[in-house]
PDB file of C-alpha atoms in Angstrom:
ATOM      1  CA  MET A   3      -3.014 -38.665 -44.130  1.00 40.00           C
ATOM      2  CA  GLU A   4      -0.182 -36.359 -45.192  1.00 41.00           C
ATOM      3  CA  THR A   5       3.332 -37.657 -45.484  1.00 43.00           C
ATOM      4  CA  MET A   6       6.225 -35.605 -44.217  1.00 43.00           C
ATOM      5  CA  ALA A   7       7.081 -34.507 -47.759  1.00 40.00           C
ATOM      6  CA  SER A   8       3.631 -32.997 -48.225  1.00 42.00           C
ATOM      7  CA  SER A   9       3.047 -31.766 -44.662  1.00 60.00           C
ATOM      8  CA  SER A  10       2.483 -28.067 -44.168  1.00 67.00           C
ATOM      9  CA  LEU A  11       5.623 -27.653 -42.032  1.00 55.00           C
ATOM     10  CA  ALA A  12       7.762 -29.450 -44.620  1.00 58.00           C
ATOM     11  CA  ARG A  13       6.343 -27.170 -47.326  1.00 61.00           C
ATOM     12  CA  PHE A  14       7.241 -24.094 -45.232  1.00 53.00           C
ATOM     13  CA  VAL A  15      10.805 -25.369 -44.813  1.00 55.00           C
ATOM     14  CA  GLN A  16      11.131 -26.262 -48.503  1.00 62.00           C
ATOM     15  CA  SER A  17       9.833 -22.844 -49.572  1.00 62.00           C
ATOM     16  CA  GLY A  18      12.224 -21.022 -47.242  1.00 59.00           C
ATOM     17  CA  ARG A  19       9.435 -19.463 -45.149  1.00 60.00           C
ATOM     18  CA  LEU A  20      10.569 -21.479 -42.130  1.00 66.00           C
ATOM     19  CA  GLU A  21      14.215 -22.072 -41.442  1.00 76.00           C
ATOM     20  CA  LEU A  22      15.281 -24.859 -39.125  1.00 79.00           C
ATOM     21  CA  GLU A  23      18.094 -23.627 -36.921  1.00 87.00           C
ATOM     22  CA  LYS A  24      19.430 -26.969 -35.779  1.00 91.00           C
ATOM     23  CA  GLY A  25      22.047 -27.213 -33.087  1.00 94.00           C
ATOM     24  CA  ASP A  26      23.163 -29.736 -30.515  1.00 95.00           C
ATOM     25  CA  VAL A  27      21.204 -29.403 -27.286  1.00 95.00           C
ATOM     26  CA  GLU A  28      20.319 -31.549 -24.279  1.00 96.00           C
ATOM     27  CA  ILE A  29      16.740 -32.776 -24.687  1.00 96.00           C
ATOM     28  CA  GLY A  30      16.316 -32.474 -20.906  1.00 95.00           C
ATOM     29  CA  ASP A  31      16.854 -28.707 -21.109  1.00 95.00           C
ATOM     30  CA  LEU A  32      14.067 -28.423 -23.682  1.00 96.00           C
ATOM     31  CA  ALA A  33      11.768 -30.652 -21.635  1.00 96.00           C
ATOM     32  CA  LEU A  34      12.378 -28.548 -18.508  1.00 96.00           C
ATOM     33  CA  ASP A  35      11.661 -25.342 -20.437  1.00 96.00           C
ATOM     34  CA  ALA A  36       8.350 -26.798 -21.641  1.00 96.00           C
ATOM     35  CA  VAL A  37       7.455 -28.030 -18.144  1.00 97.00           C
ATOM     36  CA  ASN A  38       8.057 -24.545 -16.730  1.00 96.00           C
ATOM     37  CA  LEU A  39       5.805 -23.028 -19.396  1.00 96.00           C
ATOM     38  CA  VAL A  40       2.956 -25.470 -18.661  1.00 96.00           C
ATOM     39  CA  LEU A  41       3.266 -25.527 -14.858  1.00 96.00           C
ATOM     40  CA  PRO A  42       0.836 -22.590 -14.292  1.00 96.00           C
ATOM     41  CA  LEU A  43      -1.883 -24.435 -16.256  1.00 95.00           C
ATOM     42  CA  CYS A  44      -1.329 -27.584 -14.185  1.00 94.00           C
ATOM     43  CA  ILE A  45      -1.568 -25.559 -10.978  1.00 94.00           C
ATOM     44  CA  LEU A  46      -4.853 -24.011 -12.127  1.00 94.00           C
ATOM     45  CA  ARG A  47      -6.222 -27.453 -12.995  1.00 93.00           C
ATOM     46  CA  ARG A  48      -4.921 -28.895  -9.693  1.00 93.00           C
ATOM     47  CA  GLN A  49      -2.800 -31.405 -11.560  1.00 94.00           C
ATOM     48  CA  LEU A  50       0.427 -32.730 -10.145  1.00 94.00           C
ATOM     49  CA  LEU A  51       3.309 -32.416 -12.627  1.00 94.00           C
ATOM     50  CA  VAL A  52       6.100 -34.890 -11.873  1.00 96.00           C
ATOM     51  CA  THR A  53       9.423 -34.927 -13.702  1.00 96.00           C
ATOM     52  CA  ASP A  54      12.249 -37.421 -14.005  1.00 96.00           C
ATOM     53  CA  ILE A  55      14.460 -35.707 -16.550  1.00 94.00           C
ATOM     54  CA  TRP A  56      17.929 -36.919 -17.416  1.00 82.00           C
ATOM     55  CA  ASN A  57      20.134 -34.258 -18.827  1.00 72.00           C
ATOM     56  CA  GLU A  58      23.524 -35.809 -19.210  1.00 77.00           C
ATOM     57  CA  GLY A  59      24.300 -37.374 -22.575  1.00 81.00           C
ATOM     58  CA  LEU A  60      20.911 -36.956 -24.239  1.00 93.00           C
ATOM     59  CA  VAL A  61      22.133 -34.530 -26.898  1.00 96.00           C
ATOM     60  CA  VAL A  62      20.003 -34.125 -30.009  1.00 96.00           C
ATOM     61  CA  SER A  63      20.506 -31.980 -33.099  1.00 94.00           C
ATOM     62  CA  VAL A  64      17.256 -30.009 -33.373  1.00 95.00           C
ATOM     63  CA  ASP A  65      15.845 -26.513 -33.628  1.00 93.00           C
ATOM     64  CA  ALA A  66      15.598 -25.880 -29.878  1.00 95.00           C
ATOM     65  CA  ARG A  67      12.929 -23.186 -30.188  1.00 93.00           C
ATOM     66  CA  LEU A  68      10.615 -25.332 -32.315  1.00 91.00           C
ATOM     67  CA  VAL A  69      11.093 -28.503 -30.276  1.00 94.00           C
ATOM     68  CA  THR A  70      10.417 -26.610 -27.027  1.00 95.00           C
ATOM     69  CA  GLN A  71       7.275 -25.217 -28.671  1.00 91.00           C
ATOM     70  CA  ALA A  72       6.230 -28.740 -29.683  1.00 92.00           C
ATOM     71  CA  LEU A  73       6.823 -30.085 -26.171  1.00 95.00           C
ATOM     72  CA  GLU A  74       4.848 -27.193 -24.696  1.00 95.00           C
ATOM     73  CA  ARG A  75       1.945 -27.889 -27.059  1.00 92.00           C
ATOM     74  CA  LEU A  76       2.010 -31.583 -26.205  1.00 93.00           C
ATOM     75  CA  LEU A  77       2.049 -30.932 -22.444  1.00 94.00           C
ATOM     76  CA  THR A  78      -0.646 -28.257 -22.699  1.00 94.00           C
ATOM     77  CA  ASN A  79      -2.951 -30.522 -24.676  1.00 91.00           C
ATOM     78  CA  VAL A  80      -2.389 -33.449 -22.330  1.00 92.00           C
ATOM     79  CA  ALA A  81      -3.106 -31.226 -19.311  1.00 93.00           C
ATOM     80  CA  LYS A  82      -6.286 -29.851 -20.888  1.00 91.00           C
ATOM     81  CA  LEU A  83      -7.582 -33.237 -22.059  1.00 89.00           C
ATOM     82  CA  SER A  84      -6.736 -35.198 -18.910  1.00 87.00           C
ATOM     83  CA  ALA A  85      -9.688 -35.617 -16.610  1.00 81.00           C
ATOM     84  CA  GLY A  86      -9.764 -34.027 -13.190  1.00 77.00           C
ATOM     85  CA  GLU A  87      -6.946 -33.564 -10.749  1.00 81.00           C
ATOM     86  CA  GLY A  88      -4.654 -36.294 -12.025  1.00 86.00           C
ATOM     87  CA  THR A  89      -0.913 -36.570 -12.299  1.00 93.00           C
ATOM     88  CA  LEU A  90       1.132 -35.807 -15.396  1.00 95.00           C
ATOM     89  CA  ALA A  91       4.611 -37.280 -15.576  1.00 96.00           C
ATOM     90  CA  VAL A  92       7.422 -36.164 -17.881  1.00 97.00           C
ATOM     91  CA  THR A  93      10.516 -38.315 -18.276  1.00 97.00           C
ATOM     92  CA  THR A  94      13.532 -38.361 -20.564  1.00 96.00           C
ATOM     93  CA  ARG A  95      15.564 -41.453 -21.355  1.00 96.00           C
ATOM     94  CA  GLU A  96      17.846 -42.940 -23.980  1.00 94.00           C
ATOM     95  CA  GLN A  97      16.390 -45.849 -25.884  1.00 93.00           C
ATOM     96  CA  GLY A  98      17.995 -47.502 -28.878  1.00 92.00           C
ATOM     97  CA  GLY A  99      20.129 -44.525 -29.898  1.00 92.00           C
ATOM     98  CA  ARG A 100      17.265 -42.086 -29.448  1.00 95.00           C
ATOM     99  CA  ALA A 101      16.387 -39.474 -26.860  1.00 96.00           C
ATOM    100  CA  VAL A 102      12.835 -40.173 -25.688  1.00 96.00           C
ATOM    101  CA  VAL A 103      10.569 -37.694 -23.932  1.00 97.00           C
ATOM    102  CA  THR A 104       7.595 -39.501 -22.410  1.00 96.00           C
ATOM    103  CA  VAL A 105       4.470 -37.778 -21.115  1.00 96.00           C
ATOM    104  CA  THR A 106       2.116 -39.939 -19.080  1.00 95.00           C
ATOM    105  CA  SER A 107      -1.368 -39.235 -17.755  1.00 93.00           C
ATOM    106  CA  ALA A 108      -3.577 -42.009 -16.392  1.00 89.00           C
ATOM    107  CA  THR A 109      -6.666 -39.867 -17.046  1.00 88.00           C
ATOM    108  CA  LEU A 110      -5.910 -39.032 -20.692  1.00 87.00           C
ATOM    109  CA  PRO A 111      -8.694 -40.342 -22.929  1.00 84.00           C
ATOM    110  CA  ARG A 112      -7.712 -42.761 -25.674  1.00 81.00           C
ATOM    111  CA  MET A 113      -7.419 -40.527 -28.741  1.00 83.00           C
ATOM    112  CA  SER A 114      -5.527 -40.293 -32.021  1.00 82.00           C
ATOM    113  CA  ILE A 115      -2.796 -37.758 -32.718  1.00 81.00           C
ATOM    114  CA  ASP A 116      -5.246 -35.581 -34.650  1.00 84.00           C
ATOM    115  CA  GLU A 117      -7.902 -35.791 -31.918  1.00 83.00           C
ATOM    116  CA  LEU A 118      -5.253 -34.738 -29.402  1.00 83.00           C
ATOM    117  CA  GLY A 119      -4.471 -31.703 -31.583  1.00 83.00           C
ATOM    118  CA  LEU A 120      -0.892 -32.850 -32.092  1.00 86.00           C
ATOM    119  CA  GLY A 121      -0.575 -32.903 -35.890  1.00 86.00           C
ATOM    120  CA  TYR A 122       1.869 -29.992 -35.689  1.00 85.00           C
ATOM    121  CA  VAL A 123       3.956 -31.812 -33.079  1.00 89.00           C
ATOM    122  CA  GLU A 124       4.065 -34.935 -35.241  1.00 90.00           C
ATOM    123  CA  GLN A 125       5.161 -32.945 -38.307  1.00 88.00           C
ATOM    124  CA  LEU A 126       7.841 -31.156 -36.305  1.00 88.00           C
ATOM    125  CA  CYS A 127       9.188 -34.464 -35.018  1.00 90.00           C
ATOM    126  CA  GLU A 128       9.350 -35.796 -38.571  1.00 88.00           C
ATOM    127  CA  LEU A 129      11.281 -32.722 -39.738  1.00 88.00           C
ATOM    128  CA  HIS A 130      13.912 -33.612 -37.126  1.00 90.00           C
ATOM    129  CA  ASP A 131      13.976 -37.329 -38.109  1.00 91.00           C
ATOM    130  CA  GLY A 132      11.973 -38.025 -34.974  1.00 93.00           C
ATOM    131  CA  GLU A 133       8.673 -39.630 -34.207  1.00 93.00           C
ATOM    132  CA  LEU A 134       5.586 -39.073 -32.058  1.00 93.00           C
ATOM    133  CA  VAL A 135       4.046 -42.258 -30.666  1.00 93.00           C
ATOM    134  CA  VAL A 136       0.681 -42.279 -28.880  1.00 91.00           C
ATOM    135  CA  THR A 137      -0.340 -45.220 -26.710  1.00 88.00           C
ATOM    136  CA  PRO A 138      -3.069 -45.354 -24.068  1.00 84.00           C
ATOM    137  CA  SER A 139      -2.210 -42.775 -21.392  1.00 86.00           C
ATOM    138  CA  GLN A 140       1.267 -42.158 -22.821  1.00 93.00           C
ATOM    139  CA  LEU A 141       2.844 -40.011 -25.536  1.00 94.00           C
ATOM    140  CA  ARG A 142       6.481 -40.321 -26.599  1.00 95.00           C
ATOM    141  CA  LEU A 143       8.575 -37.945 -28.677  1.00 95.00           C
ATOM    142  CA  MET A 144      11.712 -39.606 -29.993  1.00 96.00           C
ATOM    143  CA  PHE A 145      14.689 -37.907 -31.644  1.00 96.00           C
ATOM    144  CA  PRO A 146      17.965 -39.451 -32.816  1.00 96.00           C
ATOM    145  CA  LEU A 147      20.900 -38.722 -30.549  1.00 95.00           C
ATOM    146  CA  ALA A 148      23.452 -36.314 -32.030  1.00 92.00           C
ATOM    147  CA  ARG A 149      26.622 -37.943 -33.288  1.00 79.00           C
TER     148      ARG A 149
END
């Protein structure tokens, strides 16, 4: 398993081929952007997409474009891998000084990050001092709150 220092995204940043354009942004705005991008897929798959997104006070210092892209990839993969016409839920909360985006699907098979095709998302989280946690039927992206 690659560590962040040796991950392909970290190498791109270190070599200057990818520049992180970090700024303070509400994580809820990024989550809503990703939800809007994935909504047509959910409609096609007859999946209900439910949101409970807090926007006030969940400010993170991240590259908004890349984090939105990561959230979109996560939601797309969860929608594609979830069985049938289930429900996907997206929530944002503060937990222990971190902004947490949680994606839940009761019909998501139990799989590792790599099996879910989320290696890129995990690396991107690590570049922002965040973390991707996968538990049965739930995925959580966590980023430190901006100071």
